[in-house]
PDB file of C-alpha atoms and ligand atoms in Angstrom:
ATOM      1  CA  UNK A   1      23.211  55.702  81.543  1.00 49.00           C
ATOM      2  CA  UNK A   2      20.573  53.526  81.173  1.00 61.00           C
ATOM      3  CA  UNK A   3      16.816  54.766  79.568  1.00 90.00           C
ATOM      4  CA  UNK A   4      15.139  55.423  82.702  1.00 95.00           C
ATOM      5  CA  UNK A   5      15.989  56.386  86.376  1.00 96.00           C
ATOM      6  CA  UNK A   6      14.850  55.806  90.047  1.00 97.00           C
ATOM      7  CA  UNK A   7      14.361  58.804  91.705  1.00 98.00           C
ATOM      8  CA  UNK A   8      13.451  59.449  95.318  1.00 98.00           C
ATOM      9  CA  UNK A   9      11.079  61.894  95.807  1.00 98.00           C
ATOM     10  CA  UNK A  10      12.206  64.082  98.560  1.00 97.00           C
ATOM     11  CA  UNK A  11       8.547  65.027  99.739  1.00 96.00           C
ATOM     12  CA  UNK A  12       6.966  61.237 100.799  1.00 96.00           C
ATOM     13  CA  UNK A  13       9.812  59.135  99.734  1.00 96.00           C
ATOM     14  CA  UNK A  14       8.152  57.633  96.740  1.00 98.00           C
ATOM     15  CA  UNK A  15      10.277  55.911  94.395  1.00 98.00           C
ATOM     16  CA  UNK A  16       9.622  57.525  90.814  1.00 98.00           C
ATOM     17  CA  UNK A  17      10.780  56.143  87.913  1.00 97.00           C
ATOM     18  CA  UNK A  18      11.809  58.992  85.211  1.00 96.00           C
ATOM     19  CA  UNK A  19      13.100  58.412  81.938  1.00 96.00           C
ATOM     20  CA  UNK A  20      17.039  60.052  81.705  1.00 93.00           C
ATOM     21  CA  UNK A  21      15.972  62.206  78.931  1.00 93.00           C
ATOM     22  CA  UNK A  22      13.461  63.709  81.268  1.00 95.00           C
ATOM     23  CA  UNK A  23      15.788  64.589  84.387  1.00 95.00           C
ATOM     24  CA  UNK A  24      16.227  68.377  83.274  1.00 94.00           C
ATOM     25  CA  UNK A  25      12.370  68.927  82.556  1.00 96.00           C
ATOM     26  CA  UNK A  26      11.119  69.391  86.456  1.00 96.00           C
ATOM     27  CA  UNK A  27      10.171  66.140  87.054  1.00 97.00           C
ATOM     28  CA  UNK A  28       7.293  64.861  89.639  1.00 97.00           C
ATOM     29  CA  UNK A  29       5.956  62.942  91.855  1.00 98.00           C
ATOM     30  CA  UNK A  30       3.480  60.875  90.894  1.00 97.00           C
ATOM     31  CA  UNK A  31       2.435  60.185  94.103  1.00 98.00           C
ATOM     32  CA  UNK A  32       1.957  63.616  95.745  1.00 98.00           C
ATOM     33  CA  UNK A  33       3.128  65.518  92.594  1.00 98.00           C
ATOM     34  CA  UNK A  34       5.196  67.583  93.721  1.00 98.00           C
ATOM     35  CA  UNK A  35       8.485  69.234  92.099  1.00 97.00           C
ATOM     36  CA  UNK A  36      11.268  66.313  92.656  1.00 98.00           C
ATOM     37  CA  UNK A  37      13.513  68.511  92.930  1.00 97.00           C
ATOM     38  CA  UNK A  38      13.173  71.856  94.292  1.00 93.00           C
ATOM     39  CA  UNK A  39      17.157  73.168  94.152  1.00 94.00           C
ATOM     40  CA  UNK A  40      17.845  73.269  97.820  1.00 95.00           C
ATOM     41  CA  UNK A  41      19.004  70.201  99.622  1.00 98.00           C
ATOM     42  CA  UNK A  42      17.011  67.474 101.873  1.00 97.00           C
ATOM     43  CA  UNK A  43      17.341  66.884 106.004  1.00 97.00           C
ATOM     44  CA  UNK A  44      17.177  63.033 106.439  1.00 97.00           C
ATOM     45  CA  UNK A  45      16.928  61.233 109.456  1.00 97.00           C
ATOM     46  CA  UNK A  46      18.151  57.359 109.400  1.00 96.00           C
ATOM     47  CA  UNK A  47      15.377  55.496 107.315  1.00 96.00           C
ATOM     48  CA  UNK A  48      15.592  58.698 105.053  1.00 97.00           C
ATOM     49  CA  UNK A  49      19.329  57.845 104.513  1.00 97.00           C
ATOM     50  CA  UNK A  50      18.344  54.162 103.699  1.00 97.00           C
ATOM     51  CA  UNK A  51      15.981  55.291 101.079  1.00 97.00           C
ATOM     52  CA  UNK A  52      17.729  58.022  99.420  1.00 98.00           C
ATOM     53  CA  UNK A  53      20.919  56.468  99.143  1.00 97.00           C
ATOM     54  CA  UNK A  54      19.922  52.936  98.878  1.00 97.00           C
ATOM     55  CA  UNK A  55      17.366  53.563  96.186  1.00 97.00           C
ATOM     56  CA  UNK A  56      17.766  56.876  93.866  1.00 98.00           C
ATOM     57  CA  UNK A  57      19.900  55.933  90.785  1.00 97.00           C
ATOM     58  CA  UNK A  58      21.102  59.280  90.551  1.00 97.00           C
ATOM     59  CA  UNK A  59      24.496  60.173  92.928  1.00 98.00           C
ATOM     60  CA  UNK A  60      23.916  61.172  96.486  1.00 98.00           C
ATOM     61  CA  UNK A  61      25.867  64.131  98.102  1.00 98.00           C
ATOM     62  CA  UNK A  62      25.552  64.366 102.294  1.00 98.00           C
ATOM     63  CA  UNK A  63      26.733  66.799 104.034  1.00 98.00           C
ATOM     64  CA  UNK A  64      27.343  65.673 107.469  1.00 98.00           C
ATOM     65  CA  UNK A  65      27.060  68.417 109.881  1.00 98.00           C
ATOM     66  CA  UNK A  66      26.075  69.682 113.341  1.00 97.00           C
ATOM     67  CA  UNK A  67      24.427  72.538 114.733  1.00 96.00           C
ATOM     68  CA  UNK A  68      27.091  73.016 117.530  1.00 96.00           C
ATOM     69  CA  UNK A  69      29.457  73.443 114.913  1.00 97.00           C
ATOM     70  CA  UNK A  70      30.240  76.809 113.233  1.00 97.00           C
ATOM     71  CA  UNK A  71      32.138  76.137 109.731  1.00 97.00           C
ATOM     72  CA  UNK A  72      28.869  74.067 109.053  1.00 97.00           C
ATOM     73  CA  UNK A  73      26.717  77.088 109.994  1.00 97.00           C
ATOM     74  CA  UNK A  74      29.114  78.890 107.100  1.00 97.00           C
ATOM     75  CA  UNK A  75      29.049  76.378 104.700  1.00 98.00           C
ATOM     76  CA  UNK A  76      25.285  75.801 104.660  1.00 98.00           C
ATOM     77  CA  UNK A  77      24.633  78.515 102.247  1.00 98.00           C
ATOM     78  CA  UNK A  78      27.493  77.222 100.211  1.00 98.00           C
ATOM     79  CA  UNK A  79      26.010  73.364  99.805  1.00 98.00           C
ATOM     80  CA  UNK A  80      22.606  75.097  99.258  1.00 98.00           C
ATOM     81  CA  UNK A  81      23.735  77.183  96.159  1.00 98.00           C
ATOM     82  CA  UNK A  82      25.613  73.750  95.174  1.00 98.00           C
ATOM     83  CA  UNK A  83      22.147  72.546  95.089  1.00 98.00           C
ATOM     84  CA  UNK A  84      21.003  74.633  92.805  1.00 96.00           C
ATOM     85  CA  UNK A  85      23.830  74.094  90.307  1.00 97.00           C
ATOM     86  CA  UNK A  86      24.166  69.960  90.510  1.00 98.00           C
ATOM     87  CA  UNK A  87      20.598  69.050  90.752  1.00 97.00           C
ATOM     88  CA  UNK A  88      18.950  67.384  88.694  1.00 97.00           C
ATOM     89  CA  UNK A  89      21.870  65.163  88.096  1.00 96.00           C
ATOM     90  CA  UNK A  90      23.096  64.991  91.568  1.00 98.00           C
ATOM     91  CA  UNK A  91      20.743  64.833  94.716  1.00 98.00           C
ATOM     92  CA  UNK A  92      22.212  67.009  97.920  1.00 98.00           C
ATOM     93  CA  UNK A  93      20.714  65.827 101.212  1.00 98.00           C
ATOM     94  CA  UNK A  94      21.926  66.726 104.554  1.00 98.00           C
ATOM     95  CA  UNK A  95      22.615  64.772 108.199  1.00 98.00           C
ATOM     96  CA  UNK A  96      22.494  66.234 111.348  1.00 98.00           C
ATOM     97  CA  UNK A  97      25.256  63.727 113.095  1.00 97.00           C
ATOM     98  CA  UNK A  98      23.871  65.085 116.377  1.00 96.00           C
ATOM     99  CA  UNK A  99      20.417  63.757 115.766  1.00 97.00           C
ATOM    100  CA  UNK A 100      21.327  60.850 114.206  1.00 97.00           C
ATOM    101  CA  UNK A 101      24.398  59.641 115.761  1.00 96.00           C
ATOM    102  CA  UNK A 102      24.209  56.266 114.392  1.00 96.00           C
ATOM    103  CA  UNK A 103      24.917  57.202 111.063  1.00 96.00           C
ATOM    104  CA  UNK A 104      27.865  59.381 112.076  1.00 95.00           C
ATOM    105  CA  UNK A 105      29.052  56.313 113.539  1.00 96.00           C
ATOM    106  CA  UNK A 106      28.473  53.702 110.726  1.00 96.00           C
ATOM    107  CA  UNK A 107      30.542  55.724 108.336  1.00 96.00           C
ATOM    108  CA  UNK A 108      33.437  57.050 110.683  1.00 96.00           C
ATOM    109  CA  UNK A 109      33.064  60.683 110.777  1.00 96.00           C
ATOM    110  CA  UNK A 110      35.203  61.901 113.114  1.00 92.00           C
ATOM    111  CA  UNK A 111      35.324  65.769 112.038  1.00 95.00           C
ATOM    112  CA  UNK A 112      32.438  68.245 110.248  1.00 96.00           C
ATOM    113  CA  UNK A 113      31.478  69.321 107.807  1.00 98.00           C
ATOM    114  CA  UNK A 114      32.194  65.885 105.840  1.00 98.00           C
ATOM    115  CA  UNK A 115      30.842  65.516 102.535  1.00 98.00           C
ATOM    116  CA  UNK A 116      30.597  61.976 101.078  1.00 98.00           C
ATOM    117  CA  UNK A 117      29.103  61.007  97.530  1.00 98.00           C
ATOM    118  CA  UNK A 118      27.427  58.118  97.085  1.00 98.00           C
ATOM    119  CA  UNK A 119      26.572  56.276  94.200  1.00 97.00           C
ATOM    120  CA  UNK A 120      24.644  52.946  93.917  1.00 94.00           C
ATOM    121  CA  UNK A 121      24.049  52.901  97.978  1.00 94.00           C
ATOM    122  CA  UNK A 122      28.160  53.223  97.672  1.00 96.00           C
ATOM    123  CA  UNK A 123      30.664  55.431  99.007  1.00 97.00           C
ATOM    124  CA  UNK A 124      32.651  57.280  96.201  1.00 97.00           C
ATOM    125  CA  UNK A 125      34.489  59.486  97.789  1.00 97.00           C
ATOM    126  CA  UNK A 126      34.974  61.988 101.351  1.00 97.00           C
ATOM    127  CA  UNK A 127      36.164  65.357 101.911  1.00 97.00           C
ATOM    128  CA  UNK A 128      36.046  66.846 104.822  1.00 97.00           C
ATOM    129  CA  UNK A 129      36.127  70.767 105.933  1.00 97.00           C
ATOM    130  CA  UNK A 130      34.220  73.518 104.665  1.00 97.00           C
ATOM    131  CA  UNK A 131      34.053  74.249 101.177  1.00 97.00           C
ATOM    132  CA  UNK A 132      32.600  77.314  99.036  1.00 98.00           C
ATOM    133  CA  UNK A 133      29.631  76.637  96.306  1.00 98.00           C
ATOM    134  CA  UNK A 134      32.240  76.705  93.659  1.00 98.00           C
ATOM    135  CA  UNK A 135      34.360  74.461  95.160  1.00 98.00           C
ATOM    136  CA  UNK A 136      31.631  72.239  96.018  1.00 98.00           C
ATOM    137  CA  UNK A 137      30.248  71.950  92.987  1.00 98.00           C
ATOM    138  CA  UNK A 138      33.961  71.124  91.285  1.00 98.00           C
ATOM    139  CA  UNK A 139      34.439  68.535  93.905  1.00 98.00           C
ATOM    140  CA  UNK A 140      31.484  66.784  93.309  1.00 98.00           C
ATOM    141  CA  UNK A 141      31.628  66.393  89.325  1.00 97.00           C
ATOM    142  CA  UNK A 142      35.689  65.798  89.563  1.00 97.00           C
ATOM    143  CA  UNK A 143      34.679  62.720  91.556  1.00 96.00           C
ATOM    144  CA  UNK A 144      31.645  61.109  88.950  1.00 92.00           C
TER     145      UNK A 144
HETATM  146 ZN1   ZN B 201       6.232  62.579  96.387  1.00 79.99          ZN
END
């Protein structure tokens, strides 16, 4: 891990540069100072995607979900508490793949909930179906 780290704020989308040691202190923004990271995870639309994953330096986890859809509905307080327990080191961000259909598109998702972790602006790895905090949370570090 390298001394400092790019991280997105998830209020204006200012890139912040913190130093690693810092991560677990409750970082923020120096641009509109708020907490960057607040434990519960981020709605993006397209050009939110592009930042977020293109640009933080810490690994990205999207849920990609609907609201037609009802094991989303279930697992949204699951990926909410998973929040809680991965931030500061992972950043949780969700997509609504009816809104933005383009990125549901770019990266194949054919069923939801899909979680993919991204690292670097990278896919890591996929899983699809719902999943409990726990699980979640197991997934996600088994896979950095
Ligand atoms: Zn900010």
């Amino acid at each position: 891990m390298s001394d400092s780290l790019h991280i997105v704020c998830p209020h204006c989308a200012a890139v912040n540069r913190i130093p690693s040691a810092r991560l677990g202190e409750g970082p923020k923004c120096g641009k509109c100072h708020r907490p960057l990271f607040a434990g519960h995870p981020i709605e993006l639309d397209a050009a939110g995607f592009e930042k977020h994953v293109g640009r933080n330096d810490i690994p990205v986890l999207v849920d990609f979900w609907a609201p037609w859809c009802g094991p989303c509905k279930m697992m949204a307080p699951h990926f909410m508490q998973a929040a809680a327990q991965l931030e500061p080191q992972v950043r949780l961000v969700k997509v609504d793949t009816e809104a933005e259909q383009s990125l549901g598109a770019r990266f194949g998702i054919r069923s939801i909930p899909t979680l993919a972790l991204f690292r670097g602006g990278r896919e890591l790895a996929r899983q699809a179906g719902a999943m409990g905090a726990a699980d979640i949370v197991r997934w996600a570090r088994s896979q950095l």
